[in-house]
Short mmCIF file of C-alpha atoms in Angstrom, two decimals:
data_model
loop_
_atom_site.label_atom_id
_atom_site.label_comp_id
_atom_site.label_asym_id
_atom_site.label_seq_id
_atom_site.Cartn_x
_atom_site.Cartn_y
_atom_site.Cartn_z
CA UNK A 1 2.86 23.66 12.13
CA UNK A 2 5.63 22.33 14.56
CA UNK A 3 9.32 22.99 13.42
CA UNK A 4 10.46 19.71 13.86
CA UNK A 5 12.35 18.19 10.43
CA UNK A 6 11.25 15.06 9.33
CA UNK A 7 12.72 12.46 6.77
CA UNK A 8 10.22 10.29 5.13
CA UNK A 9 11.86 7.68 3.20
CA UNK A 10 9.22 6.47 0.74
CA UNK A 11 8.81 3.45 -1.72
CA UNK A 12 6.92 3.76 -5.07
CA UNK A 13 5.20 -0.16 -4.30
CA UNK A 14 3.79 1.60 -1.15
CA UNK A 15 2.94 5.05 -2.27
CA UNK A 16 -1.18 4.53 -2.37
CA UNK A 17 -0.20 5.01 1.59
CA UNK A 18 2.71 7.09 1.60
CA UNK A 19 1.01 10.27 -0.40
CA UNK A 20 -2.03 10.37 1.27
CA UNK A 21 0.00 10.46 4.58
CA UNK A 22 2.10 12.74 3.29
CA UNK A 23 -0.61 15.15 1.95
CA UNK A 24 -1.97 15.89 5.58
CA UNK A 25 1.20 15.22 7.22
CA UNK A 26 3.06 18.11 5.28
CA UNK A 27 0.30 20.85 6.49
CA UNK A 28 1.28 19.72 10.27
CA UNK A 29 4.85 19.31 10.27
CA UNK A 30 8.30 19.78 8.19
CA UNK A 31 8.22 16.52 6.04
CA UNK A 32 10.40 15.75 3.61
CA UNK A 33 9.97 12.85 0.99
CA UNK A 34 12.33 10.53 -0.28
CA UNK A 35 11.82 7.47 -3.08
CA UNK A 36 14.17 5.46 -4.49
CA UNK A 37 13.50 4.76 -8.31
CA UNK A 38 16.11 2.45 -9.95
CA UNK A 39 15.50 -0.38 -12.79
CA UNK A 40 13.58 -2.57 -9.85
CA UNK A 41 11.55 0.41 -9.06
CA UNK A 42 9.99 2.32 -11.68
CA UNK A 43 6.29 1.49 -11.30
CA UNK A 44 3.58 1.31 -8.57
CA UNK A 45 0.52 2.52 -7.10
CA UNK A 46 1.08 6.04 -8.32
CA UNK A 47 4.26 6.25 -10.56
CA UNK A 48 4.61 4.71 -14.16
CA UNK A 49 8.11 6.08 -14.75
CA UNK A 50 8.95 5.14 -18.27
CA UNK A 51 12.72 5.98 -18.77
CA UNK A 52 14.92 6.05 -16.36
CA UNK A 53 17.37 9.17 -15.75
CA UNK A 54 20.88 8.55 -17.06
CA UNK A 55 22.95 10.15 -14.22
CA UNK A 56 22.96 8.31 -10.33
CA UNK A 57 22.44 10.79 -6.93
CA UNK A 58 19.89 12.12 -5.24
CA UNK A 59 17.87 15.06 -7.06
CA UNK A 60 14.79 17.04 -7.04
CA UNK A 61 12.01 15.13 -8.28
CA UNK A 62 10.47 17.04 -10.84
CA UNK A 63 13.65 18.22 -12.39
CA UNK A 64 14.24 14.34 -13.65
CA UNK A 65 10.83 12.90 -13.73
CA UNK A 66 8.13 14.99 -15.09
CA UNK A 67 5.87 12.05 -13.97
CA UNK A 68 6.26 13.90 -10.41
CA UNK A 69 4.29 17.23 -11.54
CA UNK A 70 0.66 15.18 -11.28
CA UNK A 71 1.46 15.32 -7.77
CA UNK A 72 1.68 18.87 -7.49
CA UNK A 73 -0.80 20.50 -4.84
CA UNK A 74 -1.23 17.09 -3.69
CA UNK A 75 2.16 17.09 -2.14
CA UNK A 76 4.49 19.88 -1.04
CA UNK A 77 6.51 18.99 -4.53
CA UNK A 78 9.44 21.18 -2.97
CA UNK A 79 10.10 18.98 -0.50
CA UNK A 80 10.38 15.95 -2.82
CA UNK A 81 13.43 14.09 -3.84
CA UNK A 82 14.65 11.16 -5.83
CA UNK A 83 17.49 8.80 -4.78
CA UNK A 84 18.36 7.70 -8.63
CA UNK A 85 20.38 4.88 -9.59
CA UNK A 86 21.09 3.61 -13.09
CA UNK A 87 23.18 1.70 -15.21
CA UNK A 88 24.46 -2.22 -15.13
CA UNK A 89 26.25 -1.80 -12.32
CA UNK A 90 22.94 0.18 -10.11
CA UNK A 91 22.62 -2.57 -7.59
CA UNK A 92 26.63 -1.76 -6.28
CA UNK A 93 25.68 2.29 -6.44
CA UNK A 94 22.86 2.47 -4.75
CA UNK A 95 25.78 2.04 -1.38
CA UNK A 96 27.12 5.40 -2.83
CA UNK A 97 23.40 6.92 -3.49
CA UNK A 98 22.62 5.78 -0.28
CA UNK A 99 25.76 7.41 1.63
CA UNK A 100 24.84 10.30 -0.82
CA UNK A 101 21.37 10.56 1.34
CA UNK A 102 23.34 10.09 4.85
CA UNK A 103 25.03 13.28 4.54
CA UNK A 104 21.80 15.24 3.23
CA UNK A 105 19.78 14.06 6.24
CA UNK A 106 23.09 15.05 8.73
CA UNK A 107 24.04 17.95 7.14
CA UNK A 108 20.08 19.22 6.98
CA UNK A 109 19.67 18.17 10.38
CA UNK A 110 16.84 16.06 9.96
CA UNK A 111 15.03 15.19 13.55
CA UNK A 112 13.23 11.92 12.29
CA UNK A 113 13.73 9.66 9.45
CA UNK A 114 10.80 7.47 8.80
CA UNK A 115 11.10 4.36 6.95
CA UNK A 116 8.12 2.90 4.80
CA UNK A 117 10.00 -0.32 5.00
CA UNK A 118 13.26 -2.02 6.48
CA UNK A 119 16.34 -1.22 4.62
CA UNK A 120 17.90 -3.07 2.04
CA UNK A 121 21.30 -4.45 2.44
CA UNK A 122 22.82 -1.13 -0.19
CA UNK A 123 20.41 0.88 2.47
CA UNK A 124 22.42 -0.21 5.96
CA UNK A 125 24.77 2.74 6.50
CA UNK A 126 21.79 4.86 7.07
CA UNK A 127 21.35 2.54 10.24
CA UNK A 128 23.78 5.44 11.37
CA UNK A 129 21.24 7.25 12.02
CA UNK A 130 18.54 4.72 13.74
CA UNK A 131 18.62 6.09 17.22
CA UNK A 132 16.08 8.73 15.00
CA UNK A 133 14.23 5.99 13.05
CA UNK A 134 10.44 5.33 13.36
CA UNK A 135 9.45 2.20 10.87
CA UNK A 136 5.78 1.81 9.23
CA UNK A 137 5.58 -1.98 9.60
CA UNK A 138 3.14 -2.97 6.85
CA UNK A 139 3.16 -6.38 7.61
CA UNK A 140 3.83 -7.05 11.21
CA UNK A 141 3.46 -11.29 10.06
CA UNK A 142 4.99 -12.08 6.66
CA UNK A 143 2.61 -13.09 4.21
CA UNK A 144 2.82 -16.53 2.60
CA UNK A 145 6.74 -17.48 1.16
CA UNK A 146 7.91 -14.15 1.71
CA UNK A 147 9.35 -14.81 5.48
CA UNK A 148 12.68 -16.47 4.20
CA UNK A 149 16.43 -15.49 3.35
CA UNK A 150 17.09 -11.86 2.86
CA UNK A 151 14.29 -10.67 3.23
CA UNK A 152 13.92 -12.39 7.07
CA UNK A 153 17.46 -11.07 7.55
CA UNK A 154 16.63 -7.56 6.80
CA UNK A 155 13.15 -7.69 9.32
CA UNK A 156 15.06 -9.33 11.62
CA UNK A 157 17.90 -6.73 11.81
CA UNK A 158 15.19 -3.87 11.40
CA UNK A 159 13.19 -4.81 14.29
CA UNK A 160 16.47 -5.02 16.60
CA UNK A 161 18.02 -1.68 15.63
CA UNK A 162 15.26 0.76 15.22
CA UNK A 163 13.73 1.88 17.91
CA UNK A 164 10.13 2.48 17.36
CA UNK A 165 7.65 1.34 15.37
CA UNK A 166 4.05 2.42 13.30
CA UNK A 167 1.52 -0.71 13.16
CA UNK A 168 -1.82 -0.04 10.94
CA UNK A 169 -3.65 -2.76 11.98
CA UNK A 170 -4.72 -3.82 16.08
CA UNK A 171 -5.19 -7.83 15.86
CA UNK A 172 -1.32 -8.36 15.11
CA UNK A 173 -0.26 -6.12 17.75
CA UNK A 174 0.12 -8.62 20.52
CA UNK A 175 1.70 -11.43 17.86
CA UNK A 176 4.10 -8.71 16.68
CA UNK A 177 5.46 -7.96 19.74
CA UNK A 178 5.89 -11.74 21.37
CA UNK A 179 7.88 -12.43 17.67
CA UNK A 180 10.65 -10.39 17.85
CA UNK A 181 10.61 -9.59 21.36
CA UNK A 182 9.58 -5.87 21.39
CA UNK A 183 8.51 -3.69 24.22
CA UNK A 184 4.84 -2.56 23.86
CA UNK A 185 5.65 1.36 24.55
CA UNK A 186 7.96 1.33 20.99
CA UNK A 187 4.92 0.07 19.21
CA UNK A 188 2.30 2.80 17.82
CA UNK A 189 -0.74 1.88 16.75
CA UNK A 190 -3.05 3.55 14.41
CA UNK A 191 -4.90 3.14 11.10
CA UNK A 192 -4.58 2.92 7.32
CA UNK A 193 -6.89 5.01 5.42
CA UNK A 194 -8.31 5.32 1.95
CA UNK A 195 -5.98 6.27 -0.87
CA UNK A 196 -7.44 9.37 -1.59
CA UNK A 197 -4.62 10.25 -4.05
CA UNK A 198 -6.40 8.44 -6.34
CA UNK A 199 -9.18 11.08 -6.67
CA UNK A 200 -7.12 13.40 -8.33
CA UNK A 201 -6.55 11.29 -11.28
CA UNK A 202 -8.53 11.14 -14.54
CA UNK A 203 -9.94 8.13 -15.39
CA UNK A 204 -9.51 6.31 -18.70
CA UNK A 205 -12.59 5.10 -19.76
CA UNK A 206 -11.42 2.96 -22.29
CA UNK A 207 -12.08 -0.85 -22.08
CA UNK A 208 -13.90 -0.50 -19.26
CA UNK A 209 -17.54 -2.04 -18.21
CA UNK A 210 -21.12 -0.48 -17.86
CA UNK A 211 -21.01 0.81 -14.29
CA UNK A 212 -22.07 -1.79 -12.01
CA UNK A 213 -22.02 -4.58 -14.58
CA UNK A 214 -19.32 -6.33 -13.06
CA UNK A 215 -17.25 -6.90 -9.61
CA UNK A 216 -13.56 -6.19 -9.37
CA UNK A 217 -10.49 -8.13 -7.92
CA UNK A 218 -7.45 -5.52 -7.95
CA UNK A 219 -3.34 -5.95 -7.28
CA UNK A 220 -0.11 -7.57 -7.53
CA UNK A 221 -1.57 -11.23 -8.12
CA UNK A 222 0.39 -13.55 -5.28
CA UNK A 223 -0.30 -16.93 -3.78
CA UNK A 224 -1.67 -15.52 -0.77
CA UNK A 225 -4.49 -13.27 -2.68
CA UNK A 226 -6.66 -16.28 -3.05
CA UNK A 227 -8.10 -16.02 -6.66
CA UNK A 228 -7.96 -19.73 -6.51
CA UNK A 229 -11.44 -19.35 -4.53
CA UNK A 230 -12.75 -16.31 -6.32
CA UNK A 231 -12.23 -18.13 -9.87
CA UNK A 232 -14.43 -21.24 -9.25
CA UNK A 233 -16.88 -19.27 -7.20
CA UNK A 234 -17.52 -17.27 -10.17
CA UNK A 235 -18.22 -20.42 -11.58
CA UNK A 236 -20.97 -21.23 -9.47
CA UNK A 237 -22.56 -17.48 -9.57
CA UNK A 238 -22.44 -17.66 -13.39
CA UNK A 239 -24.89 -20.36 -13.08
CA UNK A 240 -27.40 -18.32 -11.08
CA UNK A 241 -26.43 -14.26 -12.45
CA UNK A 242 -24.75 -14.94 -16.10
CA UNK A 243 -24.99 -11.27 -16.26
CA UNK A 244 -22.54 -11.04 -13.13
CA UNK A 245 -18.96 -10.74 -14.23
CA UNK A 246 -15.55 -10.25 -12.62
CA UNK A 247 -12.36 -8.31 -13.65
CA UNK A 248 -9.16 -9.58 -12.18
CA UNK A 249 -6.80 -6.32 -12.70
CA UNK A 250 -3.13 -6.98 -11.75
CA UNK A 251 0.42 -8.02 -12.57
CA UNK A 252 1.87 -11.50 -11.22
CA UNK A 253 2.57 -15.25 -11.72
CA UNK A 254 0.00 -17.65 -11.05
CA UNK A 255 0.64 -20.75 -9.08
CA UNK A 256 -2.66 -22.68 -10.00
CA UNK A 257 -3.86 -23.39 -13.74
CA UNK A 258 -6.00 -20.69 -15.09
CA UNK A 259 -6.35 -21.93 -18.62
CA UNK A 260 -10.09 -23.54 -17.40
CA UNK A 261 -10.80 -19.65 -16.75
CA UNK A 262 -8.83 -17.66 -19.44
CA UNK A 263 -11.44 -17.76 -22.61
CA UNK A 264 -14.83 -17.41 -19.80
CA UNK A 265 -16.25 -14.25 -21.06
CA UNK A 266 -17.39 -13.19 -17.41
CA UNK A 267 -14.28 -13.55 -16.39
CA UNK A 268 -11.83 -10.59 -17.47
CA UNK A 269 -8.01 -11.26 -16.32
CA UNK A 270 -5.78 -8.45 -16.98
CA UNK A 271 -2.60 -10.05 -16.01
CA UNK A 272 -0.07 -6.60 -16.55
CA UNK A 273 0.71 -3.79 -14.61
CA UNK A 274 -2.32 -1.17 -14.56
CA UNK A 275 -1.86 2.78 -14.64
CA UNK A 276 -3.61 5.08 -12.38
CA UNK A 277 -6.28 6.28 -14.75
CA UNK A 278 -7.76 2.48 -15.69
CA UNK A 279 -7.52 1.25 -11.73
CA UNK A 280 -9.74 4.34 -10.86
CA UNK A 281 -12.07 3.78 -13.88
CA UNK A 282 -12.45 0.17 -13.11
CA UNK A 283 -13.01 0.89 -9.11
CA UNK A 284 -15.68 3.87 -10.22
CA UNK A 285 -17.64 1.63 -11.95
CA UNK A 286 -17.72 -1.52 -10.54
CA UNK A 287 -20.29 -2.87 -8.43
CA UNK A 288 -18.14 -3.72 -4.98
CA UNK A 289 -14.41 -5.23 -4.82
CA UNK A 290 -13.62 -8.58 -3.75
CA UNK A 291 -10.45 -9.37 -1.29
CA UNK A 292 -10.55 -13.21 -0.95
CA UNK A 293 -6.78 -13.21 0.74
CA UNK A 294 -5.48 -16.53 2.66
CA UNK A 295 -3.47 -14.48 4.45
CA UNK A 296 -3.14 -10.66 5.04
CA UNK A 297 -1.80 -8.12 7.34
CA UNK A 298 -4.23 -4.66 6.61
CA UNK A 299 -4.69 -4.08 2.52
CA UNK A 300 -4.18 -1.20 0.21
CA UNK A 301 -6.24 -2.63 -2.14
CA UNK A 302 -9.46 -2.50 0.56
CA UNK A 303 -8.30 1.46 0.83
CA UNK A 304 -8.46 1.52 -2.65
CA UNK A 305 -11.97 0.93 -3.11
CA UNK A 306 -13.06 3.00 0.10
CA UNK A 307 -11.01 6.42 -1.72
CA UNK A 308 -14.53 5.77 -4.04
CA UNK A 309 -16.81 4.49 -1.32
CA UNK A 310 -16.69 0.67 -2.45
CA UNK A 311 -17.53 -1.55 -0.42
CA UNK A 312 -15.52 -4.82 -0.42
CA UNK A 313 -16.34 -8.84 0.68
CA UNK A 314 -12.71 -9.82 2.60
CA UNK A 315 -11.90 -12.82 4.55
CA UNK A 316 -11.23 -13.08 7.97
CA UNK A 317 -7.47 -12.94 8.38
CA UNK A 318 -5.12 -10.75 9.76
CA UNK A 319 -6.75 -7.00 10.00
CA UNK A 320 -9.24 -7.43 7.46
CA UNK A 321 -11.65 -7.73 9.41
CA UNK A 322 -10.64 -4.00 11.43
CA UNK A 323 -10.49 -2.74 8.15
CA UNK A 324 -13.90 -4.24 6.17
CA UNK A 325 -16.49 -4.49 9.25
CA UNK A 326 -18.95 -7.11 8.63
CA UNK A 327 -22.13 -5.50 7.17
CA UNK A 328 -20.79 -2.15 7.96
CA UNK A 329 -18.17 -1.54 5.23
CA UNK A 330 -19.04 -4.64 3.19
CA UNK A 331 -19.07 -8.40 4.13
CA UNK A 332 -16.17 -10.09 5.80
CA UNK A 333 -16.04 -14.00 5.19
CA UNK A 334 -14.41 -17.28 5.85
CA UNK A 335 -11.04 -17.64 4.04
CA UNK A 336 -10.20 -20.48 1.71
CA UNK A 337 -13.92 -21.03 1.26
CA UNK A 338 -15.28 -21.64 -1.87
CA UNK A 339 -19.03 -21.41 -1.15
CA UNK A 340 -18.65 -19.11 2.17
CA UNK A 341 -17.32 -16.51 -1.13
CA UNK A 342 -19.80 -17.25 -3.62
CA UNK A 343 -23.09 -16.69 -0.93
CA UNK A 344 -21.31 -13.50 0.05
CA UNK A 345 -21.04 -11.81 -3.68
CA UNK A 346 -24.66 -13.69 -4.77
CA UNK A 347 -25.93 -11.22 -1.70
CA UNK A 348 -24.48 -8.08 -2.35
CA UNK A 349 -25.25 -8.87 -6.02
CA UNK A 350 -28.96 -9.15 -5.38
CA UNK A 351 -29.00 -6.13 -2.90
CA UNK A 352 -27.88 -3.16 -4.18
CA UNK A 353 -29.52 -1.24 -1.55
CA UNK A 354 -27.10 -2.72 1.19
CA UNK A 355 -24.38 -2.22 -1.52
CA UNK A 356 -25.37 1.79 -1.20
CA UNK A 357 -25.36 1.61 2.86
CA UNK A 358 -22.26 0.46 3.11
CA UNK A 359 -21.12 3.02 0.60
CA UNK A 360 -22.62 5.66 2.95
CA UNK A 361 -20.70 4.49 5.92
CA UNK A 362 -17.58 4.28 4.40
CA UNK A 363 -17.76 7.96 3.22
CA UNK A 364 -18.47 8.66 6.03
CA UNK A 365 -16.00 7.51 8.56
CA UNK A 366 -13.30 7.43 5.70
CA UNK A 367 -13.41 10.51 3.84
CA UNK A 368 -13.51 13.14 7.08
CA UNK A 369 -14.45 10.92 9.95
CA UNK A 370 -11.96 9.11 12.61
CA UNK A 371 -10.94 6.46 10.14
CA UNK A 372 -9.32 9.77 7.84
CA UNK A 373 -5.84 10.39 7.11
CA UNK A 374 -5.91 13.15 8.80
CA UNK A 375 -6.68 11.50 12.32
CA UNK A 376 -4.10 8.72 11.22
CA UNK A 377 -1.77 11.50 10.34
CA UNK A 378 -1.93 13.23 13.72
CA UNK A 379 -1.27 10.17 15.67
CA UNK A 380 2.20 9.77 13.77
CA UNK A 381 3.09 13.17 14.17
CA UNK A 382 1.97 12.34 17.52
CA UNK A 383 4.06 9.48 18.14
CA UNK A 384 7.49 11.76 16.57
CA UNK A 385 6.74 14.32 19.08
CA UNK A 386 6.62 12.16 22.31
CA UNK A 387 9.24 9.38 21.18
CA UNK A 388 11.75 12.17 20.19
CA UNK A 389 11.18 14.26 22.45
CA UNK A 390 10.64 17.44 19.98
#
């Protein structure tokens, strides 16, 4: 294990790729973890913090939030802290929470402080220290209506301070770097891999399907996701495999009319947020997932189903197709395609035996193989050695 001290500021929306990175990255380095949990941030991937703790600062995780302790052997739990801010006022003290942090990360003498995402405006003073910042971009080309006011400002200023950067996907590489103007050398590429967190969790079998009786849509539900293809294509398989169903398991605002799909009994929409233990039940057992995005960068969802060997059916934007090769990992297809979706699910559906190969593959190449976290995780380290010259 190298000495070097590293700061990994976390977020709870991305933590089905910060914990598995941090879970081989701790056994090769001195990594720290930091998440920010405040009334905006209470739930994601791996956290469903139900009250938050009454006192703002930065503490030890598991001596305010006992929903840390599942973690434990997963993550070095010692070496795991919460930047807490509460009240009416939280928004204005998360600037002192946030100096609060500075002076732990100068007065420990951290090395590297990697960011998950680009700071927030109550996040800028710890530009102070951005001459030792490495940034995971997760989505080197904005998705859909999320490329506007703040949020543009905060890229924009992200991408011109820091100096390096961590890409998880090869095809936006090039487009990345002609954007905002970025010299090739600061620009890292590797891979995201499967969210094996999610094995250590117990699933609640509650609610949930016959295994293989159905086909599974998971995540945040956003214009880009493209359930306005999967819906009426599930229309059109109904007519040929009634006994083919599809749960759509996820939390967001629709911006087409549902209502012709809401009371379709092979068609299950869970429209709320959904806890560890029923996403892994629901990936377990169903058949393959479906990613029918308009537009994507690389997917956590598509990791999702590969921590179980699923394969998935994707479109071909962004790096989905890097990340589900076509009849290698599962099917990758023509976006914003109605029947292009439906002829890809009506296949694996009648062909369980190439459903089972590409399980095989993804195991694997995902589970130990190059496409592991631990590969991804010594390219990082990697990139920290030879960028700051430790």
């Amino acid at each position: 294990m190298t000495n070097m001290k590293v700061a990994y500021l976390g977020k709870i929306q991305l933590s089905d790729t910060d914990l598995p990175f941090l879970h081989e990255a701790q056994q090769m380095a001195d990594v720290t973890y930091f998440i920010e949990v405040n009334p905006r941030f209470m739930q994601g991937p791996a956290y469903n913090i139900q009250h938050l703790y009454n006192k703002s600062g930065l503490f030890k995780a598991t001596d305010i939030y006992p929903e840390f302790s599942k973690l434990d052997g997963f993550i070095d739990l010692e070496k795991c802290y919460v930047l807490n801010t509460c009240g009416r006022m939280w928004l204005l003290k998360s600037f002192w929470t946030n100096f609060l942090l500075l002076l732990f990360l100068l007065r420990n003498q951290f090395k590297v402080v990697h960011l998950a995402w680009p700071p927030n405006i109550y996040e800028l003073i710890l530009y102070f220290l951005r001459k030792r910042m490495i940034l995971t971009v997760h989505d080197p080309i904005p998705h859909t209506g999320f490329d506007k006011g703040i949020a543009r400002l905060r890229r924009t200023l992200a991408f011109k301070l820091i100096p390096n950067f961590i890409l998880f996907n090869k095809a936006q590489k090039q487009e990345f770097i002609e954007l905002y103007h970025l010299d090739d050398q600061h620009v890292v590429e590797t891979r995201m891999s499967c969210c094996t967190y999610l094995q250590t969790v117990e699933p609640e079998i509650k609610d949930i399907p016959p295994k293989g009786s159905y086909i599974l849509f998971a995540g945040r539900i956003s214009t880009y996701k493209g359930l306005d293809y999967l819906l009426p294509a599930m229309k059109q398989i109904h007519e040929h495999h009634p006994a083919c169903k599809l749960i759509v398991a996820g939390k967001g605002d629709f911006h087409f009319d549902i209502s012709p799909y809401q009371h379709l009994d092979y068609i299950d929409i869970r429209n709320r947020f959904i806890p560890d233990n029923e996403l892994v039940a629901l990936i377990k057992n169903c058949a393959f997932m479906v990613c029918p995005y308009t537009n994507a960068t690389q997917s956590g969802v598509v990791m999702s189903a590969y921590a179980f060997n699923k394969p998935v059916i994707a479109t071909n934007v962004g790096g989905l197709p890097e990340m589900v090769r076509h009849k290698h990992y599962g099917l990758v297809v023509k976006e914003m395609d109605v029947t292009a979706l439906t002829d890809a699910i009506v296949m694996l559906w009648e062909n369980p035996e190439k459903v089972e190969r590409f399980s095989q593959e993804i195991k694997k190449d995902f589970q130990t193989g190059l496409l592991s976290w631990r590969k991804t995780a010594e390219d990082i380290i990697s990139a920290y050695k030879s960028r700051y010259y430790i």
